[in-house]
PDB file of C-alpha atoms in Angstrom:
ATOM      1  CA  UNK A   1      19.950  14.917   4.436  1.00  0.00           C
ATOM      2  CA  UNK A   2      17.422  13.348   2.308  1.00  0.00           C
ATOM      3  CA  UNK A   3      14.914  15.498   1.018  1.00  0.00           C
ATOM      4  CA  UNK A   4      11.855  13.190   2.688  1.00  0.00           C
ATOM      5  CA  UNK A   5      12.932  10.401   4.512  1.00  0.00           C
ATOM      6  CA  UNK A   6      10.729   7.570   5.780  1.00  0.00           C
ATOM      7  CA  UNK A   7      11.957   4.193   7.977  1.00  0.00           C
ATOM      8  CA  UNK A   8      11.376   1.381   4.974  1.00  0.00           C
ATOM      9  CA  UNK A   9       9.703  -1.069   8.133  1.00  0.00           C
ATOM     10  CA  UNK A  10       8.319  -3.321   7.998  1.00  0.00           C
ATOM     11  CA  UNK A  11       5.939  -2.105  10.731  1.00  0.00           C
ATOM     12  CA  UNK A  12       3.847  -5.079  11.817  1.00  0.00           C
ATOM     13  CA  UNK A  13       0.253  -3.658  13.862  1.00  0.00           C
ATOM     14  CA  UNK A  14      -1.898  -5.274  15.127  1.00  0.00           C
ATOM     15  CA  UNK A  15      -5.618  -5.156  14.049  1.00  0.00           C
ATOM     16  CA  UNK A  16      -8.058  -2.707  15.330  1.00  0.00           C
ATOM     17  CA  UNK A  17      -4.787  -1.218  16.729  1.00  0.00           C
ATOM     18  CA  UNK A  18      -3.419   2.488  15.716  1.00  0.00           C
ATOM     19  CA  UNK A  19      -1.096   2.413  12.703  1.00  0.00           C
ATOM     20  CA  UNK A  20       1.660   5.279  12.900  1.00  0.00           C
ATOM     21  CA  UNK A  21       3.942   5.676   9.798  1.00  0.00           C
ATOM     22  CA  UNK A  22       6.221   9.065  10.064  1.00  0.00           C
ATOM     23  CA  UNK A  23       8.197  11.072   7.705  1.00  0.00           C
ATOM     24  CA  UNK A  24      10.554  14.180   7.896  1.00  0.00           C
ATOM     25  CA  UNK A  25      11.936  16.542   5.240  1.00  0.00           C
ATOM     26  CA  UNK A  26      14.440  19.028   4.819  1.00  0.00           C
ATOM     27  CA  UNK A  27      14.408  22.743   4.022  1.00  0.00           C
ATOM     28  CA  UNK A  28      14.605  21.765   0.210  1.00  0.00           C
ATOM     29  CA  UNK A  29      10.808  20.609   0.869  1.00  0.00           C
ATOM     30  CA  UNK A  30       7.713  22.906   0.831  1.00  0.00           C
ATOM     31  CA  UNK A  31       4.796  22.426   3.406  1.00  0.00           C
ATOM     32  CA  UNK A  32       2.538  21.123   1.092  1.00  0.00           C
ATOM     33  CA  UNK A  33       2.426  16.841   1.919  1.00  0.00           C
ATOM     34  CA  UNK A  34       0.589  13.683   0.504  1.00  0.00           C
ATOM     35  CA  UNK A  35       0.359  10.038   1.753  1.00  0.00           C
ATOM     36  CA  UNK A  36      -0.166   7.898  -0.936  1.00  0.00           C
ATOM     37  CA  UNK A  37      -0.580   3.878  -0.266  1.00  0.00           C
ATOM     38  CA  UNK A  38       0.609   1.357  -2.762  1.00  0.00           C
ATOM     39  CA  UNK A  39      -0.737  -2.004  -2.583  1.00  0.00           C
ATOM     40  CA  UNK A  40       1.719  -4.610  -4.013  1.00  0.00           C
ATOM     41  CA  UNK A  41       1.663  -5.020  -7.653  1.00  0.00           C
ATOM     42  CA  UNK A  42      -0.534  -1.434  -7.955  1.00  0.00           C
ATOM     43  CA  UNK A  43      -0.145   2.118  -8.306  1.00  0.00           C
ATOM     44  CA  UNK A  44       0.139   4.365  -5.910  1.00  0.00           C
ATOM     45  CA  UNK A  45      -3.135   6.017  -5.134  1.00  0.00           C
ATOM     46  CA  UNK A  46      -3.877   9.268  -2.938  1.00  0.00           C
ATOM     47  CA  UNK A  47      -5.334   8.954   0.305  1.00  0.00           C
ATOM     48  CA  UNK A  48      -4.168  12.297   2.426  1.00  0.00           C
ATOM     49  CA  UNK A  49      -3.025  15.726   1.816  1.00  0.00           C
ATOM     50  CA  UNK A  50      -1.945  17.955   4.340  1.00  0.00           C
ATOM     51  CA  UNK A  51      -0.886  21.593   3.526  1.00  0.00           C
ATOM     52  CA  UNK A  52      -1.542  23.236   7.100  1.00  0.00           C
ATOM     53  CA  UNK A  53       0.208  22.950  10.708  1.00  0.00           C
ATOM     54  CA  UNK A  54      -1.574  20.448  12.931  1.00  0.00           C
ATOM     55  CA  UNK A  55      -4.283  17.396  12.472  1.00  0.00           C
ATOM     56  CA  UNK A  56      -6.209  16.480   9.530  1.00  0.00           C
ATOM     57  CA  UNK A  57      -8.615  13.864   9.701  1.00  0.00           C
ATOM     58  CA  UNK A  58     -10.596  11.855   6.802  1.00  0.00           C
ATOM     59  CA  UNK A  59     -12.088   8.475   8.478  1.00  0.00           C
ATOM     60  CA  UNK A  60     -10.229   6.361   9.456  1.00  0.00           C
ATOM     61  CA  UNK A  61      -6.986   8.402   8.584  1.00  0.00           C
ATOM     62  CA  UNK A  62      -5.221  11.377  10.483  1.00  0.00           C
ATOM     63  CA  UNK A  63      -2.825  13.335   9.098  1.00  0.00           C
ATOM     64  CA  UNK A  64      -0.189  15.223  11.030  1.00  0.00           C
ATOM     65  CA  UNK A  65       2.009  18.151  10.039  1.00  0.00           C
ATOM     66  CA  UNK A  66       4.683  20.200  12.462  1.00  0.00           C
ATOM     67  CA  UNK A  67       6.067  22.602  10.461  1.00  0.00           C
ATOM     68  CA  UNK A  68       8.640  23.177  14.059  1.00  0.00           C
ATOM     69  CA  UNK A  69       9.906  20.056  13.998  1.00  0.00           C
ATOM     70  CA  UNK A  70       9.850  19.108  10.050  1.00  0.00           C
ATOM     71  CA  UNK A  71       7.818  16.039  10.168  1.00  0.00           C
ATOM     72  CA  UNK A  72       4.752  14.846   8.774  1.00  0.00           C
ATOM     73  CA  UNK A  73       3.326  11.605  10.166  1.00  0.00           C
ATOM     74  CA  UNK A  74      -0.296   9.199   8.554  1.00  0.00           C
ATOM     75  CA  UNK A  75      -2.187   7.664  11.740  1.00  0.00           C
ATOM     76  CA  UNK A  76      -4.822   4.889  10.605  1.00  0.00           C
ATOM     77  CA  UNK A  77      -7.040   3.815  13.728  1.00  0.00           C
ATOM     78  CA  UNK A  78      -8.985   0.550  13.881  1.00  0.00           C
ATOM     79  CA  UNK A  79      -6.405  -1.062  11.621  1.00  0.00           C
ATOM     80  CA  UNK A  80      -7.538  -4.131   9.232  1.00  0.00           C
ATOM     81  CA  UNK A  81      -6.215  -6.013   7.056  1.00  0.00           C
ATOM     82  CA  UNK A  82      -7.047  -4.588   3.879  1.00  0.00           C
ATOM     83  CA  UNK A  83      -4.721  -1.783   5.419  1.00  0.00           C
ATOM     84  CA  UNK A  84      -1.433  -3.360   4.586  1.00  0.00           C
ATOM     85  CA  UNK A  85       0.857  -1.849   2.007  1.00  0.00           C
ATOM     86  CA  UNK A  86       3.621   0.541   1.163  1.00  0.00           C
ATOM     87  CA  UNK A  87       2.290   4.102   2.385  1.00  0.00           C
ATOM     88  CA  UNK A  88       4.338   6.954   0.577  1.00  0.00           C
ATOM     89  CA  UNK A  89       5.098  10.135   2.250  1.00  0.00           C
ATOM     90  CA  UNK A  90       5.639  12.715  -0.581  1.00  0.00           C
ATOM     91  CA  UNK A  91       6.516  16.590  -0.704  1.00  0.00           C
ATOM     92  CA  UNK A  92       7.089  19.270  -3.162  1.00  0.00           C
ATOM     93  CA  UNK A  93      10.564  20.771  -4.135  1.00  0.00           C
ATOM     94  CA  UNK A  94      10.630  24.254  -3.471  1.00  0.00           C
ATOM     95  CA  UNK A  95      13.403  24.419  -6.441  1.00  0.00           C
ATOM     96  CA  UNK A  96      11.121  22.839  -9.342  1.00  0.00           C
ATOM     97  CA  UNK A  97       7.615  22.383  -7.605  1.00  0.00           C
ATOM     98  CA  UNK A  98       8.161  18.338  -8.171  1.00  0.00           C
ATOM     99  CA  UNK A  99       6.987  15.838  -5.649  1.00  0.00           C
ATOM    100  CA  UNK A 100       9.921  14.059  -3.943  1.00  0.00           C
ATOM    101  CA  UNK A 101       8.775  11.171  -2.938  1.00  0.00           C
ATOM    102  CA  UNK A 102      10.302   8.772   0.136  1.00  0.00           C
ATOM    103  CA  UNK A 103      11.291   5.369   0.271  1.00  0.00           C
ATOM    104  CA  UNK A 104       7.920   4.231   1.320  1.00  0.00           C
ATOM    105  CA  UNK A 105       7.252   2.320   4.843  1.00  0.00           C
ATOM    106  CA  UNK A 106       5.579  -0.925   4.174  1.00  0.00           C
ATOM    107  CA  UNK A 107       2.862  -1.993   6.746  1.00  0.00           C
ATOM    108  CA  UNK A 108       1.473  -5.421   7.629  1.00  0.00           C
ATOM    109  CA  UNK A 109      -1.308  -5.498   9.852  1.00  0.00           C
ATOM    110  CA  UNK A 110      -1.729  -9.170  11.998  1.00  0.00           C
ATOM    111  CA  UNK A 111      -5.360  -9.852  12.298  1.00  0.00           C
TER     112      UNK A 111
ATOM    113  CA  UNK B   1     -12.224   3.459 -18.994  1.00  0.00           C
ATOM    114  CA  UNK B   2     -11.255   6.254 -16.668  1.00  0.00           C
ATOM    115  CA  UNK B   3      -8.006   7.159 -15.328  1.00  0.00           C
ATOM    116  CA  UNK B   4      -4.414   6.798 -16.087  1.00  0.00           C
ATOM    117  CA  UNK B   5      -3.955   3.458 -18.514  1.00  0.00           C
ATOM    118  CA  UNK B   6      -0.539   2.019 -18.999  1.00  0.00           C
ATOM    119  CA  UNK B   7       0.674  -1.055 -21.130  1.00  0.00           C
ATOM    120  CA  UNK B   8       2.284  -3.491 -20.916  1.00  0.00           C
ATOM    121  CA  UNK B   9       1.680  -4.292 -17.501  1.00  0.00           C
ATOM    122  CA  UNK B  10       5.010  -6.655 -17.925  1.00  0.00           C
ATOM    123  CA  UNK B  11       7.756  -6.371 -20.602  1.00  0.00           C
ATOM    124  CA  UNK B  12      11.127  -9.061 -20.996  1.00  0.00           C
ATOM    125  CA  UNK B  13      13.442  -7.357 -23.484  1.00  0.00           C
ATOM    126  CA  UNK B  14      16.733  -7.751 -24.316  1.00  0.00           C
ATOM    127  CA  UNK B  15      19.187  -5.287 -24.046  1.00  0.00           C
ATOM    128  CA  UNK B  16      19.458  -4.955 -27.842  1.00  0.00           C
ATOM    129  CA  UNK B  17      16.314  -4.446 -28.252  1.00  0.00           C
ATOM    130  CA  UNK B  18      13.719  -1.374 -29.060  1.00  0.00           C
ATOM    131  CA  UNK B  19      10.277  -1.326 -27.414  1.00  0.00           C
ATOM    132  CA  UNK B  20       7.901   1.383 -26.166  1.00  0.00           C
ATOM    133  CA  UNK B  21       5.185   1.650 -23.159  1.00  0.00           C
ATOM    134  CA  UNK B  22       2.427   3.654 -23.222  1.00  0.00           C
ATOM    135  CA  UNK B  23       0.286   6.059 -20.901  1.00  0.00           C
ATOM    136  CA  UNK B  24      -3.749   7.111 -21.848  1.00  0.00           C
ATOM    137  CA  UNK B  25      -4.897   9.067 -18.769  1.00  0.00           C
ATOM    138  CA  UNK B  26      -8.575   9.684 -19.330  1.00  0.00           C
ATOM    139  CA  UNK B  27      -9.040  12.449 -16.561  1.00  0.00           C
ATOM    140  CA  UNK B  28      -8.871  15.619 -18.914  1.00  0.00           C
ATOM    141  CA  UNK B  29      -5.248  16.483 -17.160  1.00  0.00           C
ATOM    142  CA  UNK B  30      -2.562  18.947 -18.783  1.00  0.00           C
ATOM    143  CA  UNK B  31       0.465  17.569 -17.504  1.00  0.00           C
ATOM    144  CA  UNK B  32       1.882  14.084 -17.870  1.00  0.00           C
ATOM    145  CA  UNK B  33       4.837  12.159 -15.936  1.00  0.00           C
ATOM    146  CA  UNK B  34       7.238   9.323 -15.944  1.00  0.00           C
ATOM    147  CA  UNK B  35       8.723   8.197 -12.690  1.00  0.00           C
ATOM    148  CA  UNK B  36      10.847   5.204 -11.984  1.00  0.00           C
ATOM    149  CA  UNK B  37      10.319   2.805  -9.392  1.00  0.00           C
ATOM    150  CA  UNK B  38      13.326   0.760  -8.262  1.00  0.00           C
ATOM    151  CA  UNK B  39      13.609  -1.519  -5.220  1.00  0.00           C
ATOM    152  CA  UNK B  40      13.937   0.362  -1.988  1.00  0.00           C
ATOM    153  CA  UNK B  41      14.433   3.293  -3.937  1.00  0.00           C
ATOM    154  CA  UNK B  42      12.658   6.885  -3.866  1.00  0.00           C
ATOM    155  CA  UNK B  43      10.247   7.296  -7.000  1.00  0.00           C
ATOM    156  CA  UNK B  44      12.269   8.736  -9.421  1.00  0.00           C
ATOM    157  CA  UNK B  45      10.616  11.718 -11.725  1.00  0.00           C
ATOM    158  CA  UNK B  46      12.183  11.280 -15.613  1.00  0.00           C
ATOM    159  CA  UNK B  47      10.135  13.314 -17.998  1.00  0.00           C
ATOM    160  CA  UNK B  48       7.258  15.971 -17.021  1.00  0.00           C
ATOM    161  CA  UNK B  49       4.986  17.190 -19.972  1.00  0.00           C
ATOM    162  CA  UNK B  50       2.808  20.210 -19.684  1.00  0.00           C
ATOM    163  CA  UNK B  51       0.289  20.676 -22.136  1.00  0.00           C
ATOM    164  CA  UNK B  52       2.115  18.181 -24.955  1.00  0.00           C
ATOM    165  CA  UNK B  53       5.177  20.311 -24.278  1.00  0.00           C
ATOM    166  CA  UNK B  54       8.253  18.690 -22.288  1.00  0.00           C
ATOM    167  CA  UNK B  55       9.406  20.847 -19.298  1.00  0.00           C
ATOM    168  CA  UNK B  56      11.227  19.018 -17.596  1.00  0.00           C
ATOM    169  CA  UNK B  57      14.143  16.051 -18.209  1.00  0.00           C
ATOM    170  CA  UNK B  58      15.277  14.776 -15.226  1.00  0.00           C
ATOM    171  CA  UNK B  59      18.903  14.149 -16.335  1.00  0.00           C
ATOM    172  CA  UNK B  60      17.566  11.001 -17.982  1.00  0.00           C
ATOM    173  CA  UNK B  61      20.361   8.658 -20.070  1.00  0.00           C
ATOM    174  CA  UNK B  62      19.349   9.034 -23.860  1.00  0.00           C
ATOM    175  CA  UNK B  63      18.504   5.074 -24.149  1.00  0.00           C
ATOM    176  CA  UNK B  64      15.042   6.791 -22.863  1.00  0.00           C
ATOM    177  CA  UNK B  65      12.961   8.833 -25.154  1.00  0.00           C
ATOM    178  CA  UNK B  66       9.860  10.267 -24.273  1.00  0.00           C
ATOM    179  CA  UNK B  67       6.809  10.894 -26.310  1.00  0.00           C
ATOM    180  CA  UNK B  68       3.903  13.071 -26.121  1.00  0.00           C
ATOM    181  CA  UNK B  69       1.426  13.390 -29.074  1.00  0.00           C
ATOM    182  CA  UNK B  70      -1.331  14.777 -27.644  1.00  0.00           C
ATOM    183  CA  UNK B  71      -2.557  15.860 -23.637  1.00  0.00           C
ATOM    184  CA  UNK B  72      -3.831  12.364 -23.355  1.00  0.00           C
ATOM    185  CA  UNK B  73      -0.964   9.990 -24.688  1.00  0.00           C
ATOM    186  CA  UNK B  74       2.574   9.823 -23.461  1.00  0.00           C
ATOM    187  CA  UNK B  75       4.657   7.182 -24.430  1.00  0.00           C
ATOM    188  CA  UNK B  76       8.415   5.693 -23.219  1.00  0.00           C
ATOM    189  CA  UNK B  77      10.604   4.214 -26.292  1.00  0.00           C
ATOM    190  CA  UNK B  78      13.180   2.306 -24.985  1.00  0.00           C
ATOM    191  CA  UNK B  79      16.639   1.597 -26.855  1.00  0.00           C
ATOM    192  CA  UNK B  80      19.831  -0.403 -25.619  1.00  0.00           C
ATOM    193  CA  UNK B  81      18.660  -0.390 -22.335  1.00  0.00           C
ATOM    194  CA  UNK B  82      21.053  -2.233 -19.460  1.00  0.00           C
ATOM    195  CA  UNK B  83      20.136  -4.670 -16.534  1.00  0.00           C
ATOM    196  CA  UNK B  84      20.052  -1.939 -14.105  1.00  0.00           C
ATOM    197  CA  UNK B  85      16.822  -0.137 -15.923  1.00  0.00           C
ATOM    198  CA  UNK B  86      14.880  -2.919 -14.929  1.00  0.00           C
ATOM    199  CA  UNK B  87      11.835  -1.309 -12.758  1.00  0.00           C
ATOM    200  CA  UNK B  88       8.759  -0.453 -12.616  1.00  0.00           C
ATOM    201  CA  UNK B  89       7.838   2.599 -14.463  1.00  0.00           C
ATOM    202  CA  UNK B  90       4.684   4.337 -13.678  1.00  0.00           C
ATOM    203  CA  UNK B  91       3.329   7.022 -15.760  1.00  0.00           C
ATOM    204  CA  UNK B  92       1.106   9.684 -13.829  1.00  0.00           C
ATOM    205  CA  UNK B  93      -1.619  12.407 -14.461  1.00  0.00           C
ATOM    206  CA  UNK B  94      -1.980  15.930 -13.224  1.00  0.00           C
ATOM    207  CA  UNK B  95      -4.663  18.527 -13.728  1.00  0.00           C
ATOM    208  CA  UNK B  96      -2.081  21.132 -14.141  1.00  0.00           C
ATOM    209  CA  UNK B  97       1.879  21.249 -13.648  1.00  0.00           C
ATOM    210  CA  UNK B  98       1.864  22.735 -10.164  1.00  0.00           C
ATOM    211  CA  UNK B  99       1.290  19.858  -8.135  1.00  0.00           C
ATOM    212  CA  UNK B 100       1.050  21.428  -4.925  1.00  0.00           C
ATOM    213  CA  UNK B 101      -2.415  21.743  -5.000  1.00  0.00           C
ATOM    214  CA  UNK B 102      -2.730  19.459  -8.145  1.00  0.00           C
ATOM    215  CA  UNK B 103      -1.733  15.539  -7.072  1.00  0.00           C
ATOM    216  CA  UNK B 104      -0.772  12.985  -9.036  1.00  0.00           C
ATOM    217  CA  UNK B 105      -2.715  10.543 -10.611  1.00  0.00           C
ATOM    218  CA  UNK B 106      -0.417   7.371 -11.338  1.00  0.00           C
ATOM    219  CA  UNK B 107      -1.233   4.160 -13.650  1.00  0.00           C
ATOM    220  CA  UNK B 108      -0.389   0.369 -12.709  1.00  0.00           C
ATOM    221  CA  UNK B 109       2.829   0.676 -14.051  1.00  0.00           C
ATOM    222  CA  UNK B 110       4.474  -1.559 -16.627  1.00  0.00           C
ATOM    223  CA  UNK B 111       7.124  -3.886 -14.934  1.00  0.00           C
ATOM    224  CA  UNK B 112      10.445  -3.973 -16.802  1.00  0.00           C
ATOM    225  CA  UNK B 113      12.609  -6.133 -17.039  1.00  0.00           C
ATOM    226  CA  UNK B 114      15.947  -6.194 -19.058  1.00  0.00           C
ATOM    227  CA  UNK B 115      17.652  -9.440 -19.836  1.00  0.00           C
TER     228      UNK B 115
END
């Protein structure tokens, strides 16, 4: 199993709809998680960090973290435009404290 | 300028060929990265430096050769590199090693491309 593993999309949303992008990780991962968003041609930048079991919100964005179930999942409501790119789901190696990073799931959303 | 500088943005070179790309992170961080970026690929972590000092080589071939002069410079040199090292390689910024509680800071990359 893949350390973090995300579905590479494309996920196509609507806009003003809710966005849902989902990862899960493997016991090589720590609970410590961060969505980062990557707009073509840019770095990635930081948006959420979760380190806690349940809901974290921060405008627009919730993050989710089951710690039972070994998934992590980014919600973004009232989609727009300006929301499409490559959203990262990263965690950290318990064996060198590195972030491992997943393929990235690239969103489009359809105004 | 703030944050984590890299150039080139783009770089053509030949596989005989020697060139170098550069990181300036502007943040006042300790540690430094390289990461690869290939298509449909992971991010791939290369070199970590902590406080100028290199902890970490991430099994890296030897045509890369990192560089780090000071806690605010980091540099790649490249050397004989082959078509599959094209990529883009981002260089990142932490305030300290740990990054559980300390996330990365990345640049725009520099886009690589070996001919």
């Amino acid at each position: 199993q893949k350390e973090v593993e995300q579905n590479s999309g494309p996920l196509s949303v609507p806009e003003g709809a809710i966005a849902s992008l989902n990862c899960t990780y493997s016991d090589r991962v720590s609970q410590s998680f961060f969505w980062y968003r990557q707009y073509s041609g840019k770095s990635p930048e930081l948006i959420m960090s979760i380190y806690s079991n349940g809901d974290k919100e921060d405008g627009r964005f919730t993050a989710q973290l089951n710690k039972a179930s070994q998934y992590v999942s980014l919600l973004i409501r009232d989609s727009q435009p300006s929301d499409s790119a490559t959203y990262l789901c990263a965690g950290v190696n318990f064996g060198n404290e590195k972030l491992t990073f997943g393929t990235g799931t690239r969103l489009t959303i359809i105004p | 300028e703030t944050g984590v500088t890299q150039t080139p943005r783009h770089l053509v070179m030949g596989m005989t060929n020697k060139k170098s790309l550069k990181c300036e992170q502007h943040l006042g961080h300790n540690a430094m990265y390289w990461y690869k970026q290939s298509a449909k690929k992971p991010l791939e972590l290369m070199f970590v430096y902590s406080l100028e000092e290199r902890v970490e080589n991430n099994s890296v071939p030897s045509r890369f050769s990192p560089e780090c002069p000071n806690s605010s410079h980091l540099f790649l040199h490249l050397h004989t590199l082959q078509p599959e090292d094209s990529a883009l390689y981002l260089c990142a910024s932490s305030p300290s090693q740990g990054v559980r509680n300390s996330p990365l800071h990345f640049g725009n990359g520099t886009r690589l491309t070996v001919t």
